Short mmCIF file of C-alpha atoms in Angstrom, two decimals:
data_model
loop_
_atom_site.label_atom_id
_atom_site.label_comp_id
_atom_site.label_asym_id
_atom_site.label_seq_id
_atom_site.Cartn_x
_atom_site.Cartn_y
_atom_site.Cartn_z
CA MET A 769 3.31 52.98 -25.01
CA GLN A 770 3.05 54.55 -28.47
CA LYS A 771 5.79 52.23 -29.75
CA LEU A 772 3.85 49.17 -28.60
CA ILE A 773 0.60 50.51 -30.03
CA LYS A 774 2.27 51.15 -33.38
CA ALA A 775 3.72 47.63 -33.31
CA LYS A 776 0.25 46.26 -32.41
CA LEU A 777 1.59 44.81 -29.18
CA TYR A 778 -0.54 46.86 -26.79
CA ARG A 779 -4.04 45.45 -26.34
CA SER A 780 -4.39 45.33 -30.10
CA GLU A 781 -7.28 42.85 -30.02
CA SER A 782 -9.56 44.98 -27.85
CA ILE A 783 -13.04 45.90 -29.10
CA SER A 784 -14.18 49.52 -29.29
CA VAL A 785 -17.45 50.27 -27.49
CA SER A 786 -19.68 53.29 -28.19
CA GLY A 787 -23.31 54.30 -28.71
CA LYS A 788 -25.96 51.78 -27.65
CA LEU A 789 -23.33 49.32 -26.42
CA VAL A 790 -22.21 51.83 -23.77
CA GLU A 791 -25.81 52.00 -22.51
CA ARG A 792 -26.01 48.20 -22.26
CA TYR A 793 -22.60 48.01 -20.60
CA ASN A 794 -23.71 50.52 -17.97
CA LYS A 795 -26.87 48.54 -17.30
CA CYS A 796 -24.66 45.52 -16.60
CA LEU A 797 -22.44 47.52 -14.25
CA ILE A 798 -25.48 48.72 -12.30
CA LYS A 799 -27.04 45.24 -12.21
CA LEU A 800 -23.81 43.86 -10.75
CA GLY A 801 -23.79 46.51 -8.01
CA PHE A 802 -21.26 48.91 -9.55
CA THR A 803 -21.59 52.49 -10.76
CA ALA A 804 -21.97 53.39 -14.43
CA THR A 805 -19.09 54.83 -16.42
CA LYS A 806 -19.26 58.42 -17.64
CA LEU A 807 -17.17 57.56 -20.69
CA THR A 808 -18.93 57.65 -24.06
CA SER A 809 -16.43 55.31 -25.70
CA PHE A 810 -13.88 52.78 -24.47
CA THR A 811 -12.38 49.38 -25.29
CA ILE A 812 -13.00 45.96 -23.74
CA ASP A 813 -11.34 42.55 -23.74
CA GLY A 814 -12.71 39.00 -23.57
CA VAL A 815 -14.31 39.39 -20.12
CA GLY A 816 -15.58 42.89 -20.83
CA TRP A 817 -12.82 44.56 -18.81
CA SER A 818 -11.88 48.06 -19.98
CA PRO A 819 -8.53 49.73 -19.22
CA GLU A 820 -10.12 53.14 -19.77
CA ILE A 821 -12.87 52.47 -17.21
CA ALA A 822 -10.30 51.04 -14.79
CA GLU A 823 -8.37 54.30 -15.09
CA GLU A 824 -11.55 56.36 -14.70
CA LYS A 825 -12.53 54.51 -11.53
CA GLY A 826 -8.99 54.25 -10.21
CA VAL A 827 -9.58 50.54 -9.61
CA SER A 828 -7.87 47.95 -11.78
CA PHE A 829 -10.31 45.12 -11.01
CA TYR A 830 -13.51 47.14 -11.04
CA LEU A 831 -15.49 44.04 -12.16
CA ASN A 832 -14.86 42.41 -8.77
CA ASN A 833 -17.06 42.62 -5.69
CA GLY A 834 -14.16 41.98 -3.34
CA GLU A 835 -11.45 39.46 -4.12
CA ALA A 836 -13.76 36.45 -3.87
CA ASN A 837 -16.41 37.56 -6.36
CA THR A 838 -15.50 38.12 -10.00
CA TYR A 839 -17.73 38.94 -12.96
CA ALA A 840 -17.68 39.37 -16.72
CA ILE A 841 -19.81 41.42 -19.10
CA ILE A 842 -20.74 40.23 -22.59
CA ILE A 843 -22.20 42.90 -24.87
CA THR A 844 -21.17 41.46 -28.24
CA PRO A 845 -20.44 38.00 -29.70
CA LYS A 846 -17.16 39.50 -30.95
CA GLN A 847 -15.78 38.93 -27.46
CA LYS A 848 -15.45 35.24 -28.30
CA GLY A 849 -11.78 34.26 -28.40
CA LEU A 850 -10.51 37.67 -27.32
CA PRO A 851 -7.57 37.83 -24.91
CA VAL A 852 -8.19 38.53 -21.23
CA TYR A 853 -5.64 41.28 -20.74
CA ASN A 854 -5.81 41.65 -16.99
CA PRO A 855 -7.10 38.36 -15.51
CA PHE A 856 -7.74 38.18 -11.78
CA ASN A 857 -7.41 34.39 -11.87
CA SER A 858 -5.29 32.31 -14.21
CA PHE A 859 -8.36 30.30 -15.27
CA ASP A 860 -10.40 33.34 -16.39
CA ARG A 861 -9.59 32.65 -20.06
CA GLU A 862 -10.74 29.04 -19.68
CA LEU A 863 -14.00 30.18 -18.10
CA MET A 864 -14.78 32.41 -21.08
CA LYS A 865 -13.85 29.68 -23.57
CA MET A 866 -16.31 27.37 -21.82
CA VAL A 867 -19.04 30.03 -21.85
CA PHE A 868 -18.83 30.59 -25.61
CA LYS A 869 -18.32 26.91 -26.40
CA LYS A 870 -21.58 25.97 -24.69
CA HIS A 871 -23.74 29.04 -25.26
CA GLU A 872 -22.41 30.84 -28.34
CA LYS A 873 -25.68 30.62 -30.31
CA THR A 874 -27.77 31.91 -27.40
CA ILE A 875 -25.28 34.71 -26.67
CA ASN A 876 -25.39 35.76 -30.32
CA ASP A 877 -29.18 36.01 -30.11
CA ILE A 878 -29.33 37.85 -26.79
CA THR A 879 -26.63 40.42 -27.60
CA ARG A 880 -28.52 41.61 -30.68
CA ASP A 881 -30.33 44.02 -28.38
CA SER A 882 -29.32 43.10 -24.84
CA ALA A 883 -26.31 42.07 -22.76
CA VAL A 884 -25.24 39.26 -20.45
CA CYS A 885 -23.82 39.66 -16.95
CA VAL A 886 -21.68 36.64 -16.05
CA GLU A 887 -21.18 35.64 -12.42
CA PHE A 888 -18.38 33.29 -11.40
CA ASP A 889 -19.71 31.84 -8.16
CA GLN A 890 -17.29 29.68 -6.14
CA LYS A 891 -19.62 29.67 -3.10
CA ILE A 892 -17.30 32.01 -1.19
CA ASP A 893 -18.84 35.37 -0.32
CA VAL A 894 -15.68 36.93 1.05
CA PHE A 895 -12.06 36.01 1.83
CA TYR A 896 -10.91 36.38 5.42
CA GLU A 897 -7.57 34.56 5.56
CA PRO A 898 -4.91 33.71 2.92
CA LEU A 899 -5.58 29.96 3.13
CA ASP A 900 -9.19 30.59 2.10
CA VAL A 901 -7.91 30.23 -1.48
CA LEU A 902 -7.72 26.48 -0.78
CA ARG A 903 -11.52 26.50 -0.78
CA TYR A 904 -11.54 27.33 -4.50
CA LYS A 905 -12.79 24.18 -6.20
CA ASP A 906 -15.99 24.15 -8.25
CA ILE A 907 -17.08 27.41 -9.85
CA THR A 908 -20.67 27.80 -10.99
CA ILE A 909 -20.96 30.15 -13.95
CA LYS A 910 -24.30 31.98 -13.74
CA PHE A 911 -25.90 34.31 -16.28
CA HIS A 912 -28.07 37.38 -15.74
CA LEU A 913 -29.74 39.48 -18.46
CA ILE A 914 -30.25 43.23 -18.33
CA ASP A 915 -33.76 44.77 -18.49
CA ASN A 916 -35.21 41.65 -16.82
CA LEU A 917 -35.64 40.14 -20.27
CA HIS A 918 -36.71 36.78 -18.81
CA LYS A 919 -39.67 38.37 -17.05
CA ALA A 920 -40.50 40.44 -20.12
CA LYS A 921 -40.73 37.23 -22.18
CA GLU A 922 -42.96 35.57 -19.58
CA GLU A 923 -45.28 38.58 -19.54
CA GLN A 924 -45.34 38.73 -23.33
CA LEU A 925 -46.28 35.03 -23.57
CA LYS A 926 -49.06 35.58 -21.03
CA LEU A 927 -50.38 38.49 -23.10
CA VAL A 928 -50.35 36.35 -26.24
CA ALA A 929 -52.22 33.59 -24.42
CA LEU A 930 -54.69 36.17 -23.14
CA PHE A 931 -55.13 37.54 -26.68
CA TYR A 932 -56.23 34.10 -27.92
CA THR A 933 -58.60 33.51 -24.97
CA ASP A 934 -62.32 34.02 -25.61
CA ASN A 935 -62.93 37.30 -27.45
CA ASN A 936 -59.84 39.14 -26.13
CA PHE A 937 -58.51 39.50 -29.69
CA ILE A 938 -60.87 42.48 -30.02
CA ASP A 939 -59.93 43.97 -26.65
CA GLU A 940 -58.06 47.23 -27.37
CA LYS A 941 -56.37 47.19 -23.97
CA VAL A 942 -54.82 43.79 -24.71
CA HIS A 943 -53.77 45.12 -28.15
CA GLU A 944 -52.13 48.12 -26.52
CA LYS A 945 -50.20 46.02 -23.99
CA LEU A 946 -48.92 43.69 -26.73
CA ILE A 947 -47.81 46.62 -28.90
CA THR A 948 -46.08 48.33 -25.96
CA SER A 949 -44.20 45.13 -25.09
CA ALA A 950 -43.23 44.51 -28.71
CA LYS A 951 -41.94 48.07 -29.15
CA LYS A 952 -39.85 47.88 -25.99
CA TYR A 953 -38.48 44.34 -26.27
CA GLY A 954 -39.30 43.12 -29.77
CA ASP A 955 -40.93 39.74 -30.38
CA LEU A 956 -39.61 37.54 -27.57
CA ARG A 957 -41.86 34.51 -28.15
CA GLU A 958 -39.37 32.34 -30.04
CA ARG A 959 -36.18 33.74 -28.59
CA ASN A 960 -34.02 31.52 -26.40
CA LEU A 961 -33.21 33.59 -23.34
CA ASN A 962 -32.35 30.69 -21.09
CA ILE A 963 -28.61 30.24 -20.48
CA GLU A 964 -27.96 27.18 -18.34
CA GLU A 965 -25.42 27.38 -15.55
CA ILE A 966 -22.01 25.79 -16.15
CA THR A 967 -19.74 24.13 -13.59
CA PHE A 968 -15.99 24.61 -13.91
CA THR A 969 -13.64 22.62 -11.67
CA THR A 970 -10.33 24.25 -10.79
CA ASP A 971 -7.07 22.44 -10.20
CA SER A 972 -3.80 24.37 -9.92
CA PHE A 973 -4.14 28.11 -10.47
CA TYR A 974 -2.94 31.63 -9.72
CA THR A 975 -5.10 34.35 -8.18
CA LYS A 976 -4.40 38.01 -7.49
CA ALA A 977 -6.29 37.71 -4.22
CA PHE A 978 -4.11 38.48 -1.18
CA GLU A 979 -1.63 40.32 -3.45
CA GLY A 980 -0.98 37.20 -5.54
CA VAL A 981 -1.03 33.48 -4.67
CA PHE A 982 -0.10 30.37 -6.68
CA LEU A 983 -1.83 27.13 -5.64
CA LEU A 984 -0.24 23.95 -7.01
CA ARG A 985 -2.49 20.97 -6.43
CA ASP A 986 -2.10 17.30 -7.48
CA LEU A 987 1.32 17.05 -5.82
CA VAL A 988 2.54 14.87 -2.95
CA THR A 989 1.66 17.87 -0.79
CA PRO A 990 -0.13 20.95 -2.19
CA VAL A 991 2.10 24.00 -2.53
CA LEU A 992 1.16 27.64 -1.95
CA ILE A 993 3.46 30.37 -3.26
CA PHE A 994 2.84 33.94 -2.08
CA GLU A 995 3.99 37.06 -3.89
CA ASN A 996 3.42 39.28 -0.86
CA GLU A 997 5.70 38.74 2.12
CA ALA A 998 3.23 40.01 4.71
CA THR A 999 0.57 37.61 3.37
CA TYR A 1000 3.09 34.73 3.53
CA LYS A 1001 3.97 35.52 7.14
CA GLU A 1002 0.29 35.56 8.06
CA ALA A 1003 -0.37 32.29 6.21
CA ILE A 1004 2.38 30.25 7.88
CA LYS A 1005 0.75 30.87 11.25
CA ASP A 1006 -2.27 28.85 10.07
CA THR A 1007 -1.74 25.13 10.72
CA THR A 1008 -5.24 24.03 9.66
CA TYR A 1009 -4.14 22.56 6.32
CA ASP A 1010 -1.36 20.19 5.31
CA VAL A 1011 0.33 22.36 2.68
CA LEU A 1012 3.80 23.62 1.86
CA MET A 1013 4.13 27.40 1.78
CA TYR A 1014 6.79 29.60 0.23
CA HIS A 1015 7.37 33.23 -0.53
CA ILE A 1016 8.19 33.67 -4.21
CA SER A 1017 11.74 34.79 -3.32
CA HIS A 1018 12.64 31.60 -1.42
CA LYS A 1019 15.56 29.86 -3.12
CA GLU A 1020 14.68 26.41 -1.75
CA MET A 1021 11.32 26.55 -3.55
CA ILE A 1022 12.96 25.88 -6.93
CA ASP A 1023 14.60 22.65 -5.68
CA LYS A 1024 11.32 21.51 -4.13
CA LEU A 1025 9.43 22.08 -7.39
CA ILE A 1026 12.10 20.11 -9.26
CA SER A 1027 11.71 17.22 -6.80
CA TYR A 1028 7.94 17.30 -7.42
CA ASN A 1029 8.44 17.19 -11.22
CA VAL A 1030 6.98 20.65 -11.60
CA LEU A 1031 10.19 22.18 -12.96
CA GLU A 1032 13.12 20.79 -14.93
CA LEU A 1033 16.47 22.11 -16.10
CA ASP A 1034 18.93 20.88 -18.73
CA LEU A 1035 21.69 23.47 -19.05
CA GLU A 1036 23.38 21.77 -22.00
CA GLU A 1037 20.08 21.88 -23.88
CA GLU A 1038 19.20 25.43 -22.82
CA ILE A 1039 22.40 26.95 -24.19
CA THR A 1040 21.30 25.87 -27.69
CA LYS A 1041 17.88 27.51 -27.39
CA LYS A 1042 16.76 30.95 -28.55
CA ARG A 1043 15.32 31.54 -25.10
CA TYR A 1044 18.76 31.55 -23.50
CA LYS A 1045 20.03 34.09 -26.03
CA ARG A 1046 17.05 36.35 -25.27
CA ILE A 1047 17.69 36.13 -21.53
CA GLN A 1048 21.42 36.72 -21.96
CA LYS A 1049 20.95 39.74 -24.24
CA PHE A 1050 18.31 41.32 -22.03
CA ILE A 1051 20.55 41.06 -18.97
CA PHE A 1052 23.51 42.40 -21.01
CA SER A 1053 21.40 45.42 -22.03
CA SER A 1054 21.19 46.53 -18.39
CA TYR A 1055 24.98 46.97 -18.33
CA LEU A 1056 25.15 49.06 -21.51
CA LYS A 1057 25.39 52.72 -20.53
CA GLU A 1058 26.30 55.69 -22.78
CA THR A 1059 27.21 53.51 -25.74
CA ALA A 1060 28.51 54.73 -29.07
CA HIS A 1061 26.15 52.35 -30.85
CA PRO A 1062 22.41 51.76 -30.39
CA VAL A 1063 21.76 49.01 -27.83
CA LYS A 1064 19.61 47.18 -30.37
CA ASP A 1065 22.59 46.90 -32.75
CA ILE A 1066 24.92 45.77 -29.95
CA LEU A 1067 22.53 42.96 -28.99
CA GLU A 1068 21.90 41.82 -32.56
CA GLU A 1069 25.35 42.09 -34.16
CA GLU A 1070 27.90 39.55 -32.98
CA ILE A 1071 30.95 41.78 -33.51
CA LEU A 1072 29.44 44.62 -31.48
CA PHE A 1073 28.23 42.17 -28.82
CA LYS A 1074 31.79 40.89 -28.27
CA SER A 1075 33.23 44.40 -28.38
CA TYR A 1076 30.96 45.76 -25.67
CA LEU A 1077 31.18 42.57 -23.62
CA ASN A 1078 34.89 43.26 -23.27
CA LYS A 1079 34.24 46.88 -22.27
CA ILE A 1080 32.23 46.11 -19.12
CA ASP A 1081 33.79 45.10 -15.78
CA ILE A 1082 34.85 41.50 -15.19
CA SER A 1083 32.20 40.83 -12.53
CA SER A 1084 29.38 41.84 -14.89
CA ARG A 1085 30.97 39.87 -17.72
CA LYS A 1086 30.95 36.72 -15.57
CA LYS A 1087 27.22 37.16 -14.89
CA ILE A 1088 26.41 37.48 -18.58
CA MET A 1089 28.57 34.52 -19.65
CA GLY A 1090 27.89 32.34 -16.59
CA LEU A 1091 26.32 29.43 -18.45
CA GLU A 1092 29.15 29.22 -20.99
CA ARG A 1093 31.70 29.38 -18.17
CA PHE A 1094 29.96 26.60 -16.25
CA LEU A 1095 29.78 24.23 -19.23
CA GLU A 1096 33.49 24.83 -19.92
CA LYS A 1097 34.37 24.06 -16.28
CA LYS A 1098 32.14 20.98 -16.38
CA LYS A 1099 34.31 19.54 -19.15
CA ILE A 1100 37.26 19.72 -16.75
CA SER A 1101 35.47 18.78 -13.55
CA LYS A 1102 32.20 16.88 -13.27
CA ASN A 1103 31.85 18.28 -9.75
CA ALA A 1104 31.37 21.84 -11.00
CA ASN A 1105 28.29 23.35 -9.34
CA PRO A 1106 26.18 25.57 -11.63
CA LYS A 1107 24.93 27.61 -8.66
CA ASP A 1108 28.52 28.62 -7.88
CA ILE A 1109 29.14 29.94 -11.40
CA ILE A 1110 25.84 31.00 -12.98
CA ASP A 1111 24.15 34.16 -11.72
CA GLU A 1112 21.19 33.25 -9.51
CA VAL A 1113 18.60 35.14 -11.59
CA VAL A 1114 19.88 33.60 -14.85
CA TYR A 1115 19.94 30.13 -13.29
CA THR A 1116 16.31 30.49 -12.15
CA ALA A 1117 15.20 31.94 -15.49
CA LEU A 1118 16.59 28.92 -17.37
CA HIS A 1119 14.20 26.49 -15.69
CA LYS A 1120 11.08 25.39 -17.52
CA PRO A 1121 7.86 23.51 -16.69
CA HIS A 1122 8.29 19.75 -16.51
CA SER A 1123 7.38 18.05 -19.78
CA SER A 1124 4.93 15.73 -17.97
CA LEU A 1125 2.63 18.62 -16.97
CA LYS A 1126 -0.66 19.27 -18.76
CA PRO A 1127 -0.63 22.27 -21.14
CA ASN A 1128 -2.65 24.52 -18.81
CA HIS A 1129 -0.33 23.64 -15.92
CA GLN A 1130 2.71 24.39 -18.07
CA ASP A 1131 1.23 27.82 -18.79
CA LEU A 1132 0.75 28.39 -15.06
CA ILE A 1133 4.36 27.45 -14.30
CA TRP A 1134 5.64 29.70 -17.09
CA TYR A 1135 3.64 32.49 -15.44
CA LEU A 1136 5.34 31.67 -12.14
CA LEU A 1137 8.81 31.63 -13.72
CA VAL A 1138 8.45 34.95 -15.55
CA ASN A 1139 7.38 36.53 -12.26
CA ILE A 1140 10.31 35.07 -10.31
CA ALA A 1141 12.84 36.07 -12.99
CA PRO A 1142 11.34 38.41 -15.63
CA LYS A 1143 14.31 38.21 -17.99
CA ASP A 1144 12.79 36.66 -21.12
CA MET A 1145 10.79 39.51 -22.62
CA LEU A 1146 9.04 37.30 -25.18
CA PHE A 1147 7.69 34.92 -22.54
CA LEU A 1148 6.90 37.84 -20.23
CA TYR A 1149 4.76 39.30 -23.03
CA TRP A 1150 3.06 35.96 -23.63
CA TYR A 1151 2.33 35.09 -20.01
CA ASP A 1152 2.04 38.39 -18.12
CA LYS A 1153 1.33 41.35 -20.37
CA GLU A 1154 0.65 43.82 -17.55
CA GLN A 1155 4.08 43.07 -16.05
CA PHE A 1156 5.62 43.30 -19.53
CA TYR A 1157 4.14 46.79 -20.02
CA LYS A 1158 5.55 47.94 -16.68
CA VAL A 1159 9.04 46.63 -17.47
CA PHE A 1160 8.94 48.04 -21.00
CA LYS A 1161 8.32 51.58 -19.70
CA THR A 1162 11.59 51.45 -17.72
CA LEU A 1163 13.79 50.50 -20.68
CA GLU A 1164 16.15 52.71 -22.67
CA ASN A 1165 14.82 53.77 -26.07
CA SER A 1166 16.95 51.46 -28.23
CA THR A 1167 16.42 48.54 -25.84
CA GLN A 1168 12.68 49.04 -26.34
CA ASP A 1169 13.24 48.70 -30.08
CA TRP A 1170 15.09 45.43 -29.53
CA VAL A 1171 12.30 44.12 -27.26
CA ILE A 1172 9.63 44.95 -29.86
CA GLU A 1173 11.61 43.19 -32.58
CA THR A 1174 12.19 40.20 -30.28
CA VAL A 1175 8.49 39.84 -29.42
CA LYS A 1176 7.29 40.27 -33.01
CA SER A 1177 9.80 37.74 -34.34
CA GLY A 1178 8.67 35.28 -31.67
CA PHE A 1179 5.17 34.86 -33.14
#
């Protein structure tokens, strides 16, 4: 990962946590029912998730109490706008945007010397069956402060009121209690410690519950797409709901999503796009073994690209040039079938979200596509960084260089 770190492509927007902030973070962990970290420094993202703590605990989603209950920790206003590097749900970023949009000023005040535990309550205590994800609808965002700061403010206000009652202003015991409270919590009288709950309504989304499930609502019939085959097989036995269900590998799913105006494909347009060239080059790179030139140069220089294309076997060559071959055949015969000529993975990867979809739904569908066919490394980086990091580790050294250049030039 050193290459990605050097290129500022590996969690480069994380915040470093040390000193007093570690103490506050641990208080949040304990308040939420988790154990404190033993680390004295670590980094966090927008929801307060730390890769170092995840590694320490051996649990990626250590801010979850089961799959149905997710939390966030805010220890600094600098978390506003930060990426969520390992979201459990596709709407986690939207939840945090809403939190800071409505309560930024209050959060800024509280995190001067305290921290906020954020609870995302969808009124589901635990998941039992895969189709329980259909119960996701309204999420109530609740806020909890460490050190019982609300109660401390109430007690401080009572002490102040007591101080001004009768002759209590000369009572040394009242003086002592006020001083003790002020030393421990500061002057809480004018501080706004009340963070109102927020309601967030979900529509279509992805969750990592049950090993990964996409729920596409607002269609003729809702669609569930499962990443785990065992979960899919369990789900199809449940006839309670009127939904369509697919495993992510099912070929017929793509045609169904096209018929529902979720996906679209224009091959004549795609061949002119940079995205197609990225997909084509990445697939080509997997066939380049023991080359006399760096893979990066072969992919970037047209002369070398053609030279090495002619060195690989004819079957592989057809896969890499499938789209060009199809469009040539289409000029001769309008009955040419792209599925007969274009490699299945390439054909799937060339689809895109339907232009009629809302921006957040387009993002969700891009996430689906890069998981079905992770062949566009730029979009994989944009939409699923954890998957991108896993794929990147498996690549040959020079191919990694090409990927880094491709991602950086895509910004």
